[in-house]
Amino acid sequence: MRQEILDYIGTLPLGSFSLTAELPWDNSGSPLFIKNPKRIYVASPDYATDPIIQTLNGLIINNDVISVKIYFSSDAKTQPPDYDTLLSDLRTTININPETIYSNRQTIISKSFENDMLVTEIELRFTKLL
Amino acid sequence: MATDYILSAAGSSNPILTLTSSVAGDLVIPTLQDVTINNANDVFSWTQLNESAKLQVPTTATNSISTNIVVELESFFGDGTATSGSAAKLGLLGLSTAKTEVEFEINLGTKTISGTGYVTGLAPAVSADSPVWVTPVTITVSGEYTVS
């Protein structure tokens, strides 16, 4: 899933931003996306399985949720002119693999401030039945 | 104090609901989500001048089995290879549309509740939020339950 997302983002017009195949943290746990502004990092997927239907004979139908987070930072005081365009384009990443039937596709964008940097986190959630 | 409760945790072998028509070929419903055994007595009540509350006696009962199941192809639409006219061949939908009298048996593990009735109340439904077909099933019971 991570490679598919990287491949897709690689086809987008990133403007003044760039994409890296590195994971978002170094081996001490420090976020690389703070050290390297305007560089887009894609984290490893997280997986969660939630039972949605249970029967008395033991059949369990689960929701399998795959969650991938994208991180990048930019100057908190002066927003890059292509920031909004980049954000709109990155939101379309949720539509990758249209041939895979996901019961739900969700994008959650959150922003935080750290060391004069605006950190943008985009969480992509893909849900399918197991 | 007696502590002989009946455990029906998901994954245990009970309760099992089996339906049989006049032709041999049992239909076991494999995907029960819940089962309710209803026994509702009608009540005749009257008043007497020497009593401050109504007097009541039970009369005939209305019995039914209510359950919700996950729709499973073979149990709902029938097994095409089963004997013609059997519950297994008809499936729940066939038993309901043909209004076939069935003998049902619910195995609770140490006890079995059985009787005769008719399959009704089917309403399979699916939605974007719950993308698995589920349906209620009601067996309207004709007569009394037999416990063994």
Coordinates of C-alpha atoms in Angstrom, one line a residue:
Chain A
M1 CA 0.0 0.0 0.0
R2 CA 2.8 2.5 0.9
Q3 CA 4.6 1.9 -2.4
E4 CA 1.3 2.4 -4.3
I5 CA 0.7 5.7 -2.5
L6 CA 4.3 6.8 -3.2
D7 CA 3.9 5.9 -6.9
Y8 CA 0.7 7.9 -7.1
I9 CA 2.1 11.0 -5.3
G10 CA 5.1 10.8 -7.7
T11 CA 2.7 11.5 -10.6
L12 CA 1.2 14.6 -9.0
P13 CA 2.5 18.2 -9.8
L14 CA 4.3 18.8 -6.5
G15 CA 5.4 22.4 -7.3
S16 CA 7.9 23.6 -4.7
F17 CA 7.5 20.4 -2.6
S18 CA 9.3 17.2 -3.2
L19 CA 8.6 13.6 -2.4
T20 CA 10.9 11.2 -0.6
A21 CA 10.8 7.4 -0.2
E22 CA 12.2 7.7 3.4
L23 CA 10.1 7.0 6.4
P24 CA 9.0 10.1 8.4
W25 CA 11.2 9.5 11.5
D26 CA 14.9 8.8 12.1
N27 CA 16.0 5.9 14.3
S28 CA 15.9 8.1 17.4
G29 CA 12.2 8.9 16.7
S30 CA 12.8 12.5 15.6
P31 CA 10.5 13.7 12.8
L32 CA 12.4 14.1 9.6
F33 CA 9.6 16.2 8.1
I34 CA 10.4 19.0 10.6
K35 CA 14.1 18.9 9.8
N36 CA 13.4 18.8 6.1
P37 CA 10.6 21.3 5.2
K38 CA 8.6 21.0 2.0
R39 CA 9.5 17.3 1.7
I40 CA 6.6 14.8 1.6
Y41 CA 7.0 11.7 3.7
V42 CA 4.7 8.7 3.7
A43 CA 4.6 6.5 6.8
S44 CA 4.2 2.7 6.9
P45 CA 0.6 1.5 7.0
D46 CA -1.2 0.7 10.2
Y47 CA -3.7 -2.1 10.3
A48 CA -6.8 -2.6 12.5
T49 CA -9.5 -5.3 12.3
D50 CA -12.8 -4.5 13.9
P51 CA -15.6 -7.1 14.2
I52 CA -18.8 -5.7 12.8
I53 CA -21.1 -8.8 12.7
Q54 CA -20.8 -11.8 15.0
T55 CA -22.9 -14.9 14.9
L56 CA -23.6 -17.6 17.4
N57 CA -21.8 -20.2 15.3
G58 CA -18.5 -18.3 15.4
L59 CA -18.7 -16.6 12.0
I60 CA -17.2 -13.1 12.4
I61 CA -17.3 -10.5 9.6
N62 CA -14.7 -7.9 10.1
N63 CA -13.9 -4.4 8.9
D64 CA -10.2 -4.3 7.9
V65 CA -8.9 -0.7 8.2
I66 CA -5.7 0.2 6.5
S67 CA -4.4 3.6 7.6
V68 CA -1.5 5.5 6.0
K69 CA -0.3 8.9 7.1
I70 CA 1.4 11.5 4.9
Y71 CA 3.5 14.3 6.5
F72 CA 5.1 17.5 5.3
S73 CA 6.0 20.8 6.9
S74 CA 6.2 24.4 5.6
D75 CA 6.9 27.8 7.0
A76 CA 4.2 28.6 9.5
K77 CA 4.3 32.4 8.9
T78 CA 4.4 32.4 5.1
Q79 CA 2.3 29.8 3.4
P80 CA 3.9 28.6 0.2
P81 CA 1.8 29.7 -2.8
D82 CA 1.2 26.2 -4.0
Y83 CA 0.3 24.8 -0.6
D84 CA -3.5 24.7 -1.3
T85 CA -3.0 23.1 -4.7
L86 CA -0.7 20.5 -3.2
L87 CA -3.2 19.7 -0.4
S88 CA -6.1 19.3 -2.9
D89 CA -4.0 17.0 -5.1
L90 CA -2.8 14.9 -2.1
R91 CA -6.4 14.4 -1.0
T92 CA -7.1 12.6 -4.3
T93 CA -4.6 9.9 -3.1
I94 CA -7.6 8.3 -1.4
N95 CA -8.9 7.2 -4.8
I96 CA -6.0 4.9 -5.7
N97 CA -6.8 1.3 -6.6
P98 CA -10.3 2.0 -7.8
E99 CA -10.6 -1.7 -8.8
T100 CA -10.3 -2.7 -5.1
I101 CA -13.7 -2.6 -3.4
Y102 CA -13.3 -0.6 -0.2
S103 CA -16.5 -0.1 1.8
N104 CA -15.2 3.2 3.0
R105 CA -12.5 5.6 2.0
Q106 CA -11.7 8.5 4.3
T107 CA -9.2 11.4 4.3
I108 CA -8.5 13.3 7.6
I109 CA -6.3 16.4 7.4
S110 CA -4.8 17.9 10.6
K111 CA -2.4 20.7 11.2
S112 CA 0.0 21.5 14.0
F113 CA 2.8 23.9 14.7
E114 CA 6.2 22.9 15.8
N115 CA 9.4 25.0 15.8
D116 CA 7.9 27.8 13.6
M117 CA 6.8 25.1 11.1
L118 CA 3.3 24.2 10.0
V119 CA 3.1 20.5 10.0
T120 CA 0.4 19.0 7.8
E121 CA -0.7 15.4 8.4
I122 CA -3.0 13.6 6.0
E123 CA -4.4 10.3 7.2
L124 CA -5.8 8.0 4.5
R125 CA -8.1 5.3 5.7
F126 CA -9.2 2.4 3.5
T127 CA -11.9 0.1 5.0
K128 CA -12.9 -3.2 3.5
L129 CA -14.8 -6.3 4.7
L130 CA -12.9 -9.4 5.6
Chain B
M1 CA -28.4 -21.6 44.8
A2 CA -28.5 -23.3 41.4
T3 CA -26.0 -22.0 38.9
D4 CA -26.8 -24.2 35.9
Y5 CA -26.9 -21.4 33.3
I6 CA -26.9 -22.1 29.6
L7 CA -23.8 -20.6 28.0
S8 CA -24.2 -19.6 24.3
A9 CA -21.0 -17.8 23.6
A10 CA -20.2 -17.1 19.9
G11 CA -18.4 -20.1 18.5
S12 CA -20.1 -22.7 20.7
S13 CA -22.2 -25.3 19.1
N14 CA -25.5 -24.1 20.5
P15 CA -28.1 -22.8 19.8
I16 CA -28.7 -24.5 16.5
L17 CA -32.0 -23.9 14.6
T18 CA -33.0 -26.8 12.3
L19 CA -36.0 -26.7 10.0
T20 CA -37.6 -29.8 8.4
S21 CA -40.5 -30.0 6.0
S22 CA -42.7 -33.0 5.2
V23 CA -39.9 -34.2 2.9
A24 CA -36.6 -35.4 4.5
G25 CA -33.7 -33.0 4.2
D26 CA -33.0 -30.7 7.2
L27 CA -32.2 -27.0 6.8
V28 CA -29.7 -25.9 9.5
I29 CA -29.5 -22.1 9.9
P30 CA -25.8 -21.5 10.3
T31 CA -25.5 -17.8 10.8
L32 CA -27.8 -16.9 13.7
Q33 CA -27.0 -13.6 15.3
D34 CA -29.7 -13.8 18.0
V35 CA -32.6 -16.0 18.9
T36 CA -35.7 -15.2 20.9
I37 CA -38.3 -17.8 21.9
N38 CA -41.6 -16.0 22.5
N39 CA -44.4 -17.5 24.6
A40 CA -47.1 -14.9 25.1
N41 CA -50.2 -16.0 26.9
D42 CA -53.4 -14.2 26.2
V43 CA -55.0 -13.1 29.4
F44 CA -58.7 -13.0 30.5
S45 CA -59.3 -10.5 33.3
W46 CA -62.4 -9.6 35.3
T47 CA -63.3 -7.5 38.3
Q48 CA -65.1 -8.5 41.5
L49 CA -66.6 -6.2 44.1
N50 CA -64.6 -7.9 46.9
E51 CA -61.3 -7.5 45.1
S52 CA -59.3 -4.2 44.7
A53 CA -57.5 -5.5 41.7
K54 CA -58.5 -7.3 38.5
L55 CA -58.4 -11.1 38.6
Q56 CA -56.6 -12.7 35.6
V57 CA -56.1 -16.1 34.2
P58 CA -54.0 -17.0 31.2
T59 CA -55.8 -18.4 28.2
T60 CA -54.3 -19.6 24.9
A61 CA -50.7 -18.6 24.0
T62 CA -49.3 -17.1 20.9
N63 CA -45.9 -18.6 20.3
S64 CA -43.2 -17.6 17.9
I65 CA -39.4 -17.8 17.3
S66 CA -37.7 -14.6 16.3
T67 CA -34.2 -14.4 15.0
N68 CA -31.8 -12.3 13.0
I69 CA -29.4 -14.0 10.6
V70 CA -26.6 -13.1 8.2
V71 CA -28.0 -14.1 4.8
E72 CA -26.0 -17.1 3.5
L73 CA -26.7 -18.3 0.0
E74 CA -27.5 -21.9 0.6
S75 CA -29.6 -21.6 3.7
F76 CA -31.5 -18.6 2.3
F77 CA -32.1 -19.6 -1.3
G78 CA -31.8 -23.4 -0.9
D79 CA -29.4 -26.1 -1.9
G80 CA -30.1 -27.0 -5.5
T81 CA -28.8 -30.6 -5.0
A82 CA -31.1 -31.4 -2.1
T83 CA -34.3 -33.5 -2.4
S84 CA -37.1 -31.7 -4.1
G85 CA -39.7 -30.4 -1.5
S86 CA -37.2 -30.6 1.4
A87 CA -36.5 -27.6 3.6
A88 CA -32.8 -27.8 2.5
K89 CA -33.9 -27.5 -1.2
L90 CA -36.4 -24.7 -0.6
G91 CA -34.3 -22.6 1.8
L92 CA -35.8 -19.9 4.0
L93 CA -37.1 -17.9 1.1
G94 CA -38.8 -20.9 -0.5
L95 CA -40.3 -22.1 2.8
S96 CA -41.8 -18.6 3.3
T97 CA -43.1 -18.0 -0.2
A98 CA -44.6 -21.6 -0.4
K99 CA -46.0 -21.2 3.1
T100 CA -44.7 -24.7 3.9
E101 CA -45.3 -26.0 7.3
V102 CA -42.0 -26.8 9.0
E103 CA -41.0 -28.6 12.1
F104 CA -38.4 -26.6 13.9
E105 CA -35.9 -27.6 16.6
I106 CA -33.7 -25.3 18.6
N107 CA -30.9 -27.1 20.4
L108 CA -29.8 -25.2 23.5
G109 CA -27.2 -27.7 24.3
T110 CA -28.7 -29.6 27.2
K111 CA -32.3 -28.9 26.2
T112 CA -34.2 -28.9 22.9
I113 CA -37.3 -26.8 22.1
S114 CA -39.3 -28.0 19.1
G115 CA -42.7 -27.5 17.4
T116 CA -44.3 -26.8 14.1
G117 CA -44.9 -23.5 12.4
Y118 CA -44.3 -21.3 9.4
V119 CA -41.5 -19.2 8.2
T120 CA -42.4 -15.5 7.9
G121 CA -41.1 -12.0 8.5
L122 CA -38.2 -12.2 6.0
A123 CA -36.8 -8.7 5.3
P124 CA -33.3 -9.0 4.0
A125 CA -31.5 -5.6 4.0
V126 CA -28.2 -4.1 3.2
S127 CA -26.8 -0.6 3.4
A128 CA -23.6 1.3 2.7
D129 CA -22.9 1.4 6.4
S130 CA -23.5 -2.3 6.9
P131 CA -22.6 -3.9 3.6
V132 CA -23.5 -7.5 4.6
W133 CA -27.1 -8.7 4.0
V134 CA -28.9 -9.5 7.2
T135 CA -32.6 -10.5 7.7
P136 CA -35.0 -11.1 10.5
V137 CA -36.7 -14.5 10.4
T138 CA -39.9 -15.3 12.4
I139 CA -41.3 -18.7 12.8
T140 CA -45.0 -18.4 13.8
V141 CA -45.6 -21.4 15.9
S142 CA -48.8 -23.5 15.6
G143 CA -49.5 -25.1 18.9
E144 CA -47.3 -25.5 21.9
Y145 CA -43.6 -26.0 22.3
T146 CA -42.2 -29.4 23.2
V147 CA -39.2 -29.4 25.5
S148 CA -37.0 -32.5 25.6

